[in-house]
PDB file of C-alpha atoms in Angstrom:
ATOM      1  CA  MET A1170     -24.388  12.894  16.823  1.00 54.00           C
ATOM      2  CA  GLN A1171     -25.568  11.541  20.127  1.00 72.00           C
ATOM      3  CA  ASP A1172     -23.614  12.803  23.138  1.00 85.00           C
ATOM      4  CA  HIS A1173     -23.582   9.417  24.894  1.00 88.00           C
ATOM      5  CA  LEU A1174     -21.857   7.801  21.885  1.00 90.00           C
ATOM      6  CA  VAL A1175     -19.226  10.544  21.742  1.00 91.00           C
ATOM      7  CA  ALA A1176     -18.624  10.212  25.491  1.00 93.00           C
ATOM      8  CA  ALA A1177     -18.296   6.418  25.218  1.00 93.00           C
ATOM      9  CA  ALA A1178     -15.962   6.736  22.237  1.00 94.00           C
ATOM     10  CA  ASP A1179     -13.861   9.346  24.038  1.00 94.00           C
ATOM     11  CA  ASP A1180     -13.521   6.980  27.015  1.00 94.00           C
ATOM     12  CA  LEU A1181     -12.426   4.193  24.658  1.00 95.00           C
ATOM     13  CA  VAL A1182      -9.865   6.446  22.963  1.00 96.00           C
ATOM     14  CA  GLY A1183      -8.538   7.446  26.391  1.00 95.00           C
ATOM     15  CA  ASP A1184      -8.182   3.769  27.270  1.00 95.00           C
ATOM     16  CA  GLY A1185      -6.347   3.146  23.986  1.00 95.00           C
ATOM     17  CA  ILE A1186      -3.968   6.025  24.684  1.00 95.00           C
ATOM     18  CA  ARG A1187      -3.193   4.599  28.124  1.00 95.00           C
ATOM     19  CA  ASP A1188      -2.806   1.036  26.806  1.00 93.00           C
ATOM     20  CA  THR A1189      -0.464   1.986  23.973  1.00 92.00           C
ATOM     21  CA  GLY A1190       1.377   4.879  25.584  1.00 92.00           C
ATOM     22  CA  ILE A1191       0.843   6.856  22.379  1.00 93.00           C
ATOM     23  CA  PRO A1192       0.047  10.478  23.150  1.00 93.00           C
ATOM     24  CA  LEU A1193      -2.402  11.949  20.645  1.00 95.00           C
ATOM     25  CA  THR A1194      -2.854  15.691  20.374  1.00 96.00           C
ATOM     26  CA  ASP A1195      -6.178  16.967  21.698  1.00 96.00           C
ATOM     27  CA  ASN A1196      -7.270  17.501  18.097  1.00 97.00           C
ATOM     28  CA  LEU A1197      -6.461  13.908  17.110  1.00 97.00           C
ATOM     29  CA  ARG A1198      -8.002  12.460  20.265  1.00 97.00           C
ATOM     30  CA  HIS A1199     -11.285  14.261  19.624  1.00 96.00           C
ATOM     31  CA  TYR A1200     -11.185  13.416  15.927  1.00 97.00           C
ATOM     32  CA  ALA A1201     -10.639   9.722  16.670  1.00 96.00           C
ATOM     33  CA  ALA A1202     -13.447   9.738  19.250  1.00 96.00           C
ATOM     34  CA  ILE A1203     -15.931  11.445  16.922  1.00 95.00           C
ATOM     35  CA  THR A1204     -15.003   9.105  14.075  1.00 95.00           C
ATOM     36  CA  LEU A1205     -15.411   6.047  16.300  1.00 94.00           C
ATOM     37  CA  ALA A1206     -18.747   7.368  17.617  1.00 94.00           C
ATOM     38  CA  ARG A1207     -20.032   7.888  14.077  1.00 91.00           C
ATOM     39  CA  TYR A1208     -19.314   4.260  13.228  1.00 88.00           C
ATOM     40  CA  MET A1209     -20.981   3.074  16.429  1.00 88.00           C
ATOM     41  CA  ARG A1210     -24.276   3.975  14.790  1.00 85.00           C
ATOM     42  CA  GLU A1211     -23.555   3.887  11.046  1.00 82.00           C
ATOM     43  CA  HIS A1212     -22.838   0.895   8.856  1.00 77.00           C
ATOM     44  CA  LEU A1213     -19.233   0.688   7.680  1.00 77.00           C
ATOM     45  CA  SER A1214     -18.712  -0.653   4.208  1.00 75.00           C
ATOM     46  CA  VAL A1215     -15.199  -1.949   3.610  1.00 71.00           C
ATOM     47  CA  ASP A1216     -16.208  -3.621   0.350  1.00 75.00           C
ATOM     48  CA  ARG A1217     -14.331  -2.283  -2.660  1.00 84.00           C
ATOM     49  CA  LEU A1218     -12.610   0.320  -0.470  1.00 85.00           C
ATOM     50  CA  THR A1219      -9.567   0.496  -2.738  1.00 88.00           C
ATOM     51  CA  ILE A1220     -11.695   1.027  -5.846  1.00 91.00           C
ATOM     52  CA  ARG A1221     -13.840   3.642  -4.113  1.00 92.00           C
ATOM     53  CA  ILE A1222     -10.808   5.646  -3.013  1.00 93.00           C
ATOM     54  CA  VAL A1223      -9.086   5.429  -6.397  1.00 93.00           C
ATOM     55  CA  ASP A1224     -12.325   6.496  -8.079  1.00 95.00           C
ATOM     56  CA  ALA A1225     -12.726   9.433  -5.683  1.00 95.00           C
ATOM     57  CA  MET A1226      -9.139  10.518  -6.319  1.00 93.00           C
ATOM     58  CA  ASP A1227      -9.590  10.242 -10.103  1.00 95.00           C
ATOM     59  CA  ARG A1228     -12.751  12.369 -10.028  1.00 94.00           C
ATOM     60  CA  ARG A1229     -11.173  14.848  -7.627  1.00 94.00           C
ATOM     61  CA  ALA A1230     -13.938  14.282  -5.097  1.00 94.00           C
ATOM     62  CA  ASP A1231     -14.681  16.934  -2.525  1.00 95.00           C
ATOM     63  CA  GLN A1232     -12.999  17.089   0.857  1.00 95.00           C
ATOM     64  CA  GLY A1233     -15.975  15.589   2.703  1.00 95.00           C
ATOM     65  CA  GLU A1234     -16.113  12.464   0.546  1.00 95.00           C
ATOM     66  CA  LEU A1235     -12.356  11.928   0.791  1.00 96.00           C
ATOM     67  CA  ARG A1236     -12.469  12.407   4.553  1.00 96.00           C
ATOM     68  CA  GLY A1237     -15.279   9.869   4.828  1.00 95.00           C
ATOM     69  CA  LEU A1238     -13.284   7.315   2.833  1.00 95.00           C
ATOM     70  CA  ALA A1239     -10.184   7.972   4.950  1.00 96.00           C
ATOM     71  CA  ASP A1240     -12.278   7.541   8.105  1.00 96.00           C
ATOM     72  CA  ALA A1241     -13.585   4.224   6.742  1.00 94.00           C
ATOM     73  CA  CYS A1242      -9.968   3.106   6.213  1.00 94.00           C
ATOM     74  CA  LEU A1243      -9.066   4.154   9.749  1.00 96.00           C
ATOM     75  CA  ILE A1244     -11.933   2.216  11.311  1.00 94.00           C
ATOM     76  CA  ALA A1245     -11.397  -0.775   9.004  1.00 92.00           C
ATOM     77  CA  CYS A1246      -7.670  -0.921   9.796  1.00 91.00           C
ATOM     78  CA  SER A1247      -8.357  -0.537  13.510  1.00 92.00           C
ATOM     79  CA  ILE A1248     -11.261  -2.914  14.014  1.00 90.00           C
ATOM     80  CA  PHE A1249     -11.764  -5.008  10.875  1.00 86.00           C
ATOM     81  CA  GLU A1250      -8.173  -5.921  10.041  1.00 81.00           C
ATOM     82  CA  ALA A1251      -9.035  -9.607   9.613  1.00 76.00           C
ATOM     83  CA  ARG A1252     -11.740  -8.754   7.087  1.00 77.00           C
ATOM     84  CA  LEU A1253      -9.302  -6.614   5.113  1.00 76.00           C
ATOM     85  CA  ARG A1254      -6.797  -9.477   5.059  1.00 73.00           C
ATOM     86  CA  HIS A1255      -9.527 -11.883   3.956  1.00 72.00           C
ATOM     87  CA  ALA A1256     -10.252  -9.531   1.048  1.00 69.00           C
ATOM     88  CA  GLY A1257      -6.636 -10.030  -0.034  1.00 70.00           C
ATOM     89  CA  GLY A1258      -5.122  -6.762   1.140  1.00 75.00           C
ATOM     90  CA  SER A1259      -2.482  -5.927   3.667  1.00 81.00           C
ATOM     91  CA  LEU A1260      -2.797  -3.497   6.514  1.00 85.00           C
ATOM     92  CA  ARG A1261       0.041  -1.554   4.918  1.00 88.00           C
ATOM     93  CA  HIS A1262      -2.013  -1.154   1.721  1.00 89.00           C
ATOM     94  CA  TYR A1263      -5.166   0.066   3.466  1.00 90.00           C
ATOM     95  CA  ALA A1264      -3.281   2.318   5.884  1.00 93.00           C
ATOM     96  CA  GLY A1265      -1.551   3.913   2.902  1.00 93.00           C
ATOM     97  CA  LEU A1266      -4.914   4.449   1.219  1.00 94.00           C
ATOM     98  CA  GLY A1267      -6.271   6.099   4.354  1.00 95.00           C
ATOM     99  CA  GLN A1268      -3.261   8.360   4.680  1.00 96.00           C
ATOM    100  CA  THR A1269      -3.506   9.321   1.010  1.00 96.00           C
ATOM    101  CA  ALA A1270      -7.225  10.096   1.302  1.00 96.00           C
ATOM    102  CA  TYR A1271      -6.662  12.243   4.414  1.00 97.00           C
ATOM    103  CA  ASP A1272      -3.852  14.060   2.624  1.00 96.00           C
ATOM    104  CA  ALA A1273      -6.054  14.670  -0.430  1.00 95.00           C
ATOM    105  CA  ALA A1274      -8.729  16.042   1.931  1.00 96.00           C
ATOM    106  CA  TYR A1275      -6.120  18.495   3.299  1.00 96.00           C
ATOM    107  CA  MET A1276      -6.108  16.802   6.688  1.00 97.00           C
ATOM    108  CA  THR A1277      -2.361  16.664   7.131  1.00 96.00           C
ATOM    109  CA  GLU A1278      -2.321  15.916  10.859  1.00 97.00           C
ATOM    110  CA  GLN A1279      -4.624  12.915  10.388  1.00 97.00           C
ATOM    111  CA  ALA A1280      -2.593  11.710   7.393  1.00 96.00           C
ATOM    112  CA  TYR A1281       0.704  11.731   9.268  1.00 96.00           C
ATOM    113  CA  SER A1282      -0.820  10.355  12.454  1.00 96.00           C
ATOM    114  CA  PHE A1283      -2.876   7.585  10.835  1.00 96.00           C
ATOM    115  CA  PRO A1284      -0.707   4.761  12.300  1.00 95.00           C
ATOM    116  CA  HIS A1285      -0.934   6.279  15.791  1.00 96.00           C
ATOM    117  CA  MET A1286      -4.703   6.734  15.637  1.00 97.00           C
ATOM    118  CA  ARG A1287      -5.001   3.175  14.288  1.00 94.00           C
ATOM    119  CA  ASP A1288      -2.935   1.785  17.166  1.00 94.00           C
ATOM    120  CA  VAL A1289      -4.984   3.680  19.754  1.00 96.00           C
ATOM    121  CA  LEU A1290      -8.337   2.636  18.268  1.00 95.00           C
ATOM    122  CA  ALA A1291      -7.231  -0.983  17.852  1.00 92.00           C
ATOM    123  CA  ALA A1292      -6.096  -1.155  21.475  1.00 92.00           C
ATOM    124  CA  ALA A1293      -9.230   0.634  22.679  1.00 92.00           C
ATOM    125  CA  THR A1294     -11.527  -1.833  20.954  1.00 89.00           C
ATOM    126  CA  GLY A1295      -9.555  -4.978  21.752  1.00 85.00           C
ATOM    127  CA  HIS A1296      -8.211  -5.426  18.230  1.00 82.00           C
ATOM    128  CA  ALA A1297      -4.498  -4.952  18.841  1.00 76.00           C
ATOM    129  CA  PRO A1298      -2.357  -7.107  16.539  1.00 76.00           C
ATOM    130  CA  ASP A1299      -2.105 -10.689  17.685  1.00 74.00           C
ATOM    131  CA  GLY A1300       0.509 -13.089  16.442  1.00 77.00           C
ATOM    132  CA  LEU A1301       3.812 -12.568  14.712  1.00 80.00           C
ATOM    133  CA  LYS A1302       2.448 -12.168  11.163  1.00 80.00           C
ATOM    134  CA  SER A1303      -0.074  -9.552  12.273  1.00 78.00           C
ATOM    135  CA  LEU A1304       2.558  -7.686  14.313  1.00 81.00           C
ATOM    136  CA  ILE A1305       4.942  -7.589  11.356  1.00 83.00           C
ATOM    137  CA  ASP A1306       2.246  -6.362   8.944  1.00 81.00           C
ATOM    138  CA  THR A1307       1.155  -3.742  11.471  1.00 85.00           C
ATOM    139  CA  ALA A1308       4.738  -2.572  11.992  1.00 85.00           C
ATOM    140  CA  ARG A1309       5.223  -2.351   8.232  1.00 85.00           C
ATOM    141  CA  SER A1310       2.135  -0.159   8.024  1.00 85.00           C
ATOM    142  CA  GLY A1311       3.830   2.404  10.277  1.00 85.00           C
ATOM    143  CA  SER A1312       2.824   1.262  13.764  1.00 86.00           C
ATOM    144  CA  THR A1313       5.456   2.312  16.258  1.00 84.00           C
ATOM    145  CA  LYS A1314       3.756   0.203  18.941  1.00 87.00           C
ATOM    146  CA  ALA A1315       3.999  -2.992  16.841  1.00 86.00           C
ATOM    147  CA  ALA A1316       7.600  -2.181  15.887  1.00 86.00           C
ATOM    148  CA  GLN A1317       8.442  -1.651  19.561  1.00 87.00           C
ATOM    149  CA  THR A1318       6.813  -4.949  20.546  1.00 85.00           C
ATOM    150  CA  LEU A1319       8.788  -6.774  17.858  1.00 87.00           C
ATOM    151  CA  ALA A1320      12.033  -5.020  18.824  1.00 86.00           C
ATOM    152  CA  GLU A1321      11.620  -6.272  22.401  1.00 87.00           C
ATOM    153  CA  ASP A1322      11.906  -9.781  20.905  1.00 81.00           C
ATOM    154  CA  GLY A1323      14.828  -8.785  18.676  1.00 84.00           C
ATOM    155  CA  ILE A1324      12.763  -8.663  15.460  1.00 83.00           C
ATOM    156  CA  ILE A1325      12.955  -5.862  12.922  1.00 82.00           C
ATOM    157  CA  ALA A1326      10.069  -5.664  10.430  1.00 75.00           C
ATOM    158  CA  PHE A1327      11.811  -4.603   7.254  1.00 74.00           C
ATOM    159  CA  PRO A1328       9.537  -3.490   4.403  1.00 67.00           C
ATOM    160  CA  ALA A1329       8.422  -6.407   2.282  1.00 57.00           C
ATOM    161  CA  GLN A1330       9.831  -6.468  -1.233  1.00 52.00           C
ATOM    162  CA  ARG A1331       9.506  -8.909  -4.041  1.00 49.00           C
ATOM    163  CA  PHE A1332      12.545  -9.587  -6.106  1.00 42.00           C
ATOM    164  CA  ILE A1333      12.255 -10.564  -9.733  1.00 45.00           C
ATOM    165  CA  HIS A1334      15.009 -12.807 -11.089  1.00 40.00           C
TER     166      HIS A1334
END
C-alpha cells in the first residue's frame, strides 16, 4: 500500500477522533486508517453485501475473505450510508453484518468497536449522520455519538420493533 495514502488516511482518522471525542486504541486507529487507505485506491462493491456475507458464512470462508467483507461493511456504513438505505437496508442491519463478519474472522476488537470506528470514519470523511431519522438509525446501530446527540435534545432511540396483532 502506498505510504502517502496511509498517511492521509491516518490524518483523517485523527480528525475523526478529535471531532467525535471517541478514543480508539492504537490498534483500532491504525486498522481504521489502513482500511480507509485501501479503499482510497480500490473499488468498493456494496452490491449484494448481505448475500455475499451470508454466503461466506455458510461456506465457512477463510479469515481473509471474512475480514474483507467486514471492512466493506465498515466503509459502506461510514461513507455510503445513503446508498445502503437506497438498497433497502438499515444502518443497523449492515453494522450487524460487519460486526458478525469481524467476529467470524476472529477480530474481536474490531467486532466490538465497529460502531466507534464507523463514527470516527464518518466524521473524518464528512458523512456524520444528518437529520433526525439518520441520527436515530445510527444510534440504533450502536453509535454512542448519535445517541449522545439525540439525548442532548431529550430523545432516546429505542430499538425498532414491529408488533404483530
